[in-house]
Structure formats: structure tokens, C-alpha cells
C-alpha atoms as a printed R data frame, in Angstrom:
    type eleno elety resid chain resno       x       y       z
1   ATOM     1    CA   MET     A     1   6.156  -9.976   8.391
2   ATOM     2    CA   GLU     A     2   6.573 -13.531   9.929
3   ATOM     3    CA   ASP     A     3   2.881 -14.004  10.005
4   ATOM     4    CA   GLU     A     4   2.524 -13.658   6.117
5   ATOM     5    CA   TYR     A     5   5.657 -15.380   5.091
6   ATOM     6    CA   TYR     A     6   4.164 -16.905   1.898
7   ATOM     7    CA   SER     A     7   2.109 -13.872   1.134
8   ATOM     8    CA   ILE     A     8   3.184 -12.415  -2.374
9   ATOM     9    CA   ASP     A     9   1.877  -9.092  -1.310
10  ATOM    10    CA   SER     A    10   3.987  -9.236   1.666
11  ATOM    11    CA   ILE     A    11   6.967  -9.903  -0.331
12  ATOM    12    CA   LEU     A    12   6.380  -7.254  -2.560
13  ATOM    13    CA   SER     A    13   5.775  -4.733   0.231
14  ATOM    14    CA   GLU     A    14   8.767  -5.886   2.153
15  ATOM    15    CA   ASN     A    15  10.903  -5.097  -1.199
16  ATOM    16    CA   GLN     A    16  10.096  -1.461  -0.906
17  ATOM    17    CA   LYS     A    17  13.200   0.624  -0.373
18  ATOM    18    CA   ILE     A    18  13.711   3.145   2.611
19  ATOM    19    CA   GLN     A    19  16.558   5.426   3.210
20  ATOM    20    CA   CYS     A    20  18.745   4.168   6.002
21  ATOM    21    CA   THR     A    21  21.463   6.397   7.636
22  ATOM    22    CA   PHE     A    22  24.242   4.470   9.228
23  ATOM    23    CA   LYS     A    23  25.315   4.860  12.844
24  ATOM    24    CA   VAL     A    24  28.710   2.884  12.528
25  ATOM    25    CA   ASP     A    25  31.091   1.971  10.033
26  ATOM    26    CA   ILE     A    26  30.459  -1.154   8.301
27  ATOM    27    CA   PRO     A    27  33.578  -2.915   6.713
28  ATOM    28    CA   ASP     A    28  33.254  -4.765   3.285
29  ATOM    29    CA   MET     A    29  29.610  -3.660   2.739
30  ATOM    30    CA   GLY     A    30  30.198  -0.937   0.198
31  ATOM    31    CA   HIS     A    31  28.542  -2.861  -2.481
32  ATOM    32    CA   LEU     A    32  25.177  -2.141  -0.948
33  ATOM    33    CA   ASP     A    33  25.263   1.397  -1.899
34  ATOM    34    CA   GLY     A    34  26.380   0.469  -5.530
35  ATOM    35    CA   GLY     A    35  29.466   2.510  -5.672
36  ATOM    36    CA   ARG     A    36  32.839   1.882  -5.502
37  ATOM    37    CA   GLU     A    37  33.564   2.144  -1.756
38  ATOM    38    CA   ARG     A    38  34.906  -0.786  -0.068
39  ATOM    39    CA   ASP     A    39  33.224   0.004   3.264
40  ATOM    40    CA   ILE     A    40  30.000   1.991   4.493
41  ATOM    41    CA   LYS     A    41  31.065   4.842   6.516
42  ATOM    42    CA   ALA     A    42  29.084   6.126   9.435
43  ATOM    43    CA   GLN     A    43  26.428   8.806   8.380
44  ATOM    44    CA   SER     A    44  26.280   7.340   4.911
45  ATOM    45    CA   LYS     A    45  22.757   7.348   3.526
46  ATOM    46    CA   ILE     A    46  21.597   4.431   1.618
47  ATOM    47    CA   GLN     A    47  18.407   3.270   0.034
48  ATOM    48    CA   LEU     A    48  17.952  -0.334   1.251
49  ATOM    49    CA   PRO     A    49  14.885  -2.733   0.753
50  ATOM    50    CA   LEU     A    50  12.756  -3.009   3.977
51  ATOM    51    CA   TRP     A    51  13.627  -6.852   4.505
52  ATOM    52    CA   LEU     A    52  17.464  -5.898   4.773
53  ATOM    53    CA   ALA     A    53  16.755  -2.504   6.801
54  ATOM    54    CA   PHE     A    54  14.944  -4.623   9.433
55  ATOM    55    CA   ILE     A    55  18.060  -6.159  10.535
56  ATOM    56    CA   LEU     A    56  20.173  -3.106  10.393
57  ATOM    57    CA   ILE     A    57  17.706  -1.109  12.441
58  ATOM    58    CA   TYR     A    58  16.941  -3.650  15.004
59  ATOM    59    CA   SER     A    59  20.677  -4.181  15.495
60  ATOM    60    CA   ASP     A    60  21.115  -0.615  15.970
61  ATOM    61    CA   TYR     A    61  23.578  -0.290  13.022
62  ATOM    62    CA   ALA     A    62  21.198   2.396  11.200
63  ATOM    63    CA   ASP     A    63  18.092   4.548  11.461
64  ATOM    64    CA   PHE     A    64  15.594   5.409   8.872
65  ATOM    65    CA   THR     A    65  13.681   8.273   7.737
66  ATOM    66    CA   ILE     A    66   9.826   8.201   6.964
67  ATOM    67    CA   PRO     A    67   9.537   7.257   3.107
68  ATOM    68    CA   PRO     A    68   7.993   9.548   0.932
69  ATOM    69    CA   PRO     A    69   4.746   7.880   0.604
70  ATOM    70    CA   PHE     A    70   3.970   8.692   4.120
71  ATOM    71    CA   ASN     A    71   5.674  12.286   4.602
72  ATOM    72    CA   SER     A    72   3.809  15.201   5.696
73  ATOM    73    CA   ARG     A    73   2.760  16.362   2.215
74  ATOM    74    CA   VAL     A    74   1.009  13.077   1.634
75  ATOM    75    CA   ARG     A    75  -0.421  12.871   5.159
76  ATOM    76    CA   ASN     A    76  -1.876  16.374   4.646
77  ATOM    77    CA   ALA     A    77  -3.640  15.671   1.382
78  ATOM    78    CA   LEU     A    78  -5.043  12.374   2.856
79  ATOM    79    CA   ASN     A    79  -6.519  14.338   5.766
80  ATOM    80    CA   ALA     A    80  -7.860  16.950   3.466
81  ATOM    81    CA   GLU     A    81  -9.503  14.560   0.982
82  ATOM    82    CA   ALA     A    82  -8.472  10.980   1.248
83  ATOM    83    CA   LYS     A    83 -10.328  10.081  -2.054
84  ATOM    84    CA   SER     A    84  -8.353  12.225  -4.327
85  ATOM    85    CA   VAL     A    85  -4.911  10.887  -3.461
86  ATOM    86    CA   ARG     A    86  -3.746   8.292  -6.023
87  ATOM    87    CA   LEU     A    87  -2.220   5.816  -3.552
88  ATOM    88    CA   SER     A    88  -1.209   3.402  -6.575
89  ATOM    89    CA   ALA     A    89   1.326   6.116  -7.723
90  ATOM    90    CA   LEU     A    90   2.952   6.609  -4.195
91  ATOM    91    CA   VAL     A    91   4.612   3.245  -3.981
92  ATOM    92    CA   GLY     A    92   4.940   1.373  -7.264
93  ATOM    93    CA   ALA     A    93   5.079  -2.520  -7.492
94  ATOM    94    CA   GLY     A    94   1.450  -2.801  -7.838
95  ATOM    95    CA   GLY     A    95   0.541  -0.163  -5.455
96  ATOM    96    CA   LEU     A    96   0.873  -1.732  -2.051
97  ATOM    97    CA   TRP     A    97   0.671   1.379   0.110
98  ATOM    98    CA   TYR     A    98  -1.229  -0.180   3.061
99  ATOM    99    CA   GLY     A    99   1.270  -3.158   3.145
100 ATOM   100    CA   PHE     A   100   4.292  -0.851   2.910
101 ATOM   101    CA   GLY     A   101   2.610   1.133   5.594
102 ATOM   102    CA   LYS     A   102   1.989  -1.814   7.924
103 ATOM   103    CA   ILE     A   103   5.628  -2.693   7.909
104 ATOM   104    CA   ILE     A   104   6.931   0.841   8.433
105 ATOM   105    CA   THR     A   105   4.642   0.971  11.386
106 ATOM   106    CA   ARG     A   106   6.669  -2.135  12.971
107 ATOM   107    CA   LEU     A   107   9.791   0.013  12.708
108 ATOM   108    CA   LEU     A   108   8.331   2.685  14.550
109 ATOM   109    CA   ASP     A   109   8.400   3.740  18.324
110 ATOM   110    CA   ASP     A   110   5.069   3.582  20.060
111 ATOM   111    CA   ALA     A   111   3.628   7.137  19.327
112 ATOM   112    CA   PRO     A   112   4.812   7.491  15.746
113 ATOM   113    CA   ALA     A   113   3.485   3.903  15.053
114 ATOM   114    CA   ASN     A   114  -0.017   4.687  16.430
115 ATOM   115    CA   GLU     A   115   0.055   7.984  14.292
116 ATOM   116    CA   MET     A   116   0.859   5.897  11.346
117 ATOM   117    CA   SER     A   117  -1.693   3.134  12.160
118 ATOM   118    CA   GLU     A   118  -4.229   6.014  12.443
119 ATOM   119    CA   LEU     A   119  -3.308   7.190   9.250
120 ATOM   120    CA   LEU     A   120  -3.669   3.750   7.436
121 ATOM   121    CA   THR     A   121  -7.074   3.082   9.005
122 ATOM   122    CA   LYS     A   122  -8.595   6.531   8.551
123 ATOM   123    CA   THR     A   123  -7.554   6.442   5.069
124 ATOM   124    CA   PHE     A   124  -8.879   2.930   4.364
125 ATOM   125    CA   ARG     A   125 -12.296   3.900   5.958
126 ATOM   126    CA   ASN     A   126 -12.434   7.254   4.015
127 ATOM   127    CA   ARG     A   127 -11.839   5.477   0.704
128 ATOM   128    CA   LEU     A   128 -13.849   2.368   1.286
129 ATOM   129    CA   VAL     A   129 -17.357   3.815   0.700
130 ATOM   130    CA   GLU     A   130 -16.173   5.244  -2.577
131 ATOM   131    CA   VAL     A   131 -14.547   2.205  -3.832
132 ATOM   132    CA   ILE     A   132 -17.654   0.002  -3.062
133 ATOM   133    CA   ASP     A   133 -19.932   2.608  -4.448
134 ATOM   134    CA   GLN     A   134 -17.974   2.978  -7.801
135 ATOM   135    CA   ALA     A   135 -17.668  -0.838  -8.047
136 ATOM   136    CA   GLN     A   136 -21.403  -1.308  -7.814
137 ATOM   137    CA   HIS     A   137 -22.087   1.724 -10.443
138 ATOM   138    CA   PHE     A   138 -19.827   0.225 -12.846
139 ATOM   139    CA   ALA     A   139 -21.241  -3.285 -12.315
140 ATOM   140    CA   ALA     A   140 -24.534  -2.129 -13.210
141 ATOM   141    CA   LEU     A   141 -23.515  -0.513 -16.388
142 ATOM   142    CA   GLY     A   142 -22.887  -4.011 -17.688
143 ATOM   143    CA   PRO     A   143 -19.932  -5.761 -19.193
144 ATOM   144    CA   ALA     A   144 -16.389  -4.032 -19.105
145 ATOM   145    CA   GLY     A   145 -17.772  -1.110 -17.016
146 ATOM   146    CA   GLY     A   146 -20.186  -0.354 -19.692
147 ATOM   147    CA   GLY     A   147 -17.588   0.148 -22.451
148 ATOM   148    CA   GLY     A   148 -17.045   3.652 -24.076
149 ATOM   149    CA   GLN     A   149 -16.500   6.488 -21.553
150 ATOM   150    CA   SER     A   150 -18.022   4.755 -18.688
151 ATOM   151    CA   GLY     A   151 -15.335   1.949 -19.222
152 ATOM   152    CA   ASP     A   152 -12.738   4.434 -19.396
153 ATOM   153    CA   ALA     A   153 -13.968   6.079 -16.160
154 ATOM   154    CA   ALA     A   154 -13.837   2.585 -14.551
155 ATOM   155    CA   LEU     A   155 -10.447   2.077 -15.758
156 ATOM   156    CA   THR     A   156  -9.134   5.407 -14.529
157 ATOM   157    CA   PHE     A   157 -10.754   4.837 -11.349
158 ATOM   158    CA   ARG     A   158  -9.205   1.501 -10.595
159 ATOM   159    CA   GLU     A   159  -5.723   2.782 -11.672
160 ATOM   160    CA   GLY     A   160  -5.732   5.020  -8.822
161 ATOM   161    CA   LEU     A   161  -6.485   2.399  -6.341
162 ATOM   162    CA   GLU     A   162  -4.016   0.572  -4.039
163 ATOM   163    CA   ALA     A   163  -3.779  -3.183  -4.571
164 ATOM   164    CA   THR     A   164  -6.060  -4.063  -1.548
165 ATOM   165    CA   GLU     A   165  -8.634  -1.423  -2.723
166 ATOM   166    CA   ARG     A   166  -8.499  -2.898  -6.272
167 ATOM   167    CA   GLU     A   167  -9.261  -6.310  -4.993
168 ATOM   168    CA   LEU     A   168 -12.114  -4.992  -3.015
169 ATOM   169    CA   PHE     A   169 -13.350  -3.209  -5.946
170 ATOM   170    CA   LEU     A   170 -13.246  -6.282  -8.175
171 ATOM   171    CA   LEU     A   171 -15.177  -8.366  -5.383
172 ATOM   172    CA   ALA     A   172 -17.781  -5.701  -4.847
173 ATOM   173    CA   GLN     A   173 -18.336  -5.293  -8.575
174 ATOM   174    CA   GLU     A   174 -18.605  -9.075  -9.113
175 ATOM   175    CA   SER     A   175 -21.056  -9.360  -6.236
176 ATOM   176    CA   ALA     A   176 -23.339  -6.571  -7.567
177 ATOM   177    CA   LYS     A   177 -23.048  -8.352 -10.832
178 ATOM   178    CA   LYS     A   178 -24.101 -11.938  -9.286
179 ATOM   179    CA   THR     A   179 -26.891  -9.990  -7.358
180 ATOM   180    CA   LYS     A   180 -28.311  -8.350 -10.426
181 ATOM   181    CA   GLN     A   181 -28.484 -11.744 -12.239
182 ATOM   182    CA   TRP     A   182 -30.044 -13.379  -9.329
183 ATOM   183    CA   TYR     A   183 -32.604 -10.617  -8.845
184 ATOM   184    CA   GLU     A   184 -33.413 -10.721 -12.716
185 ATOM   185    CA   SER     A   185 -33.657 -14.627 -12.950
186 ATOM   186    CA   THR     A   186 -36.266 -14.611 -10.104
187 ATOM   187    CA   ASP     A   187 -40.004 -14.525 -10.244
188 ATOM   188    CA   ARG     A   188 -40.063 -11.418  -8.110
189 ATOM   189    CA   SER     A   189 -38.607  -9.411 -11.131
190 ATOM   190    CA   ARG     A   190 -41.184 -10.557 -13.485
191 ATOM   191    CA   ARG     A   191 -44.188  -9.097 -11.568
């Protein structure tokens, strides 16, 4: 992600691991597998961080399989009802599912890359309305999402959001609170 070199989110996304299958023997690199073998043999499958996998895949030393957060089961669930999938649980590390997918897209050929890009875009669009709606709802309830059961509901909802969605949720919630404060402080609300 050369265009986002200093981005913490980019660094965390690139640290996600993918399974690589080596095409050739690699001498003196067995330590990457964490095992006792000195060399990596052809057809060995090793989980590697994306930043390292990039080099190996582009150098044609290895291939990779689509990671579990983007497998057919997840795609089917997202196509059925995107709002019900807990994206944060799919990738860990703060739930950077969209960032991880963006990087995976760069590793794919044209047709699969377009399919992945469409999945990411469609998922984001399908979930955005709910994120903004919930943010405004919980902002209207007052401090800490209203406390009690409403506060718990807000927390549960936010926990299922991906990191980018969580940021949008907080921005929309803050915006709704400030709009409400402004409206209540104007003469218009006193009439």
C-alpha cells in the first residue's frame, strides 16, 4: 500500500496473514514456517503476513488462496444480508476487513479482483445506511447511547462493525449530537 505508507490502518491490514503455497524450494528460509526444517520445500503451505507474501507472489515463488474472511461462505452471507455479518470478527486486529480486502484485490487477476472489489463496495453500501441510522438513533438517546439497555445495544452494535464503519458511526453520532445541540440552542426551537 505504497500510497498509504504511514497509515496505521494500512500497516495493520498488511499484517494479516494469508496461506501461501510455495512453487519452488527456498533454501535457508524454513524459519518462516516456525518449524525445525532448514529449507522451505515446493508445495509447502505457510501462513505469511501480506507484506511478505506480496514479494513472494509477485516474484512467482508462491501462490495464495483466498483467505477465510472472503471465502464463499462469507460472500454468500454478505449477499443474503450484509447487515447481519459481524465483519469485526472475521479479521481481528481491530476489524480491518475492508483494508484487508483492498490489499487482497491487488494480488488478484482482473476478473477475481473486480469480483472482490464489487463485494467490498456492495457490502459497504448495504451496511452504511444501517450504520448512520443507528448512530443517529443512539445519539438521540443522550450520553453514552442512553445508558442501560440502550447503551448495551449501542455497544453490541458497534462491536460488530468493521473499523471503518466504527469511525463513521462515531462521526455520525457526534454530528447528530451537535445538530441537536444547535437546534435546541436556536430561537427556532423555542417557538
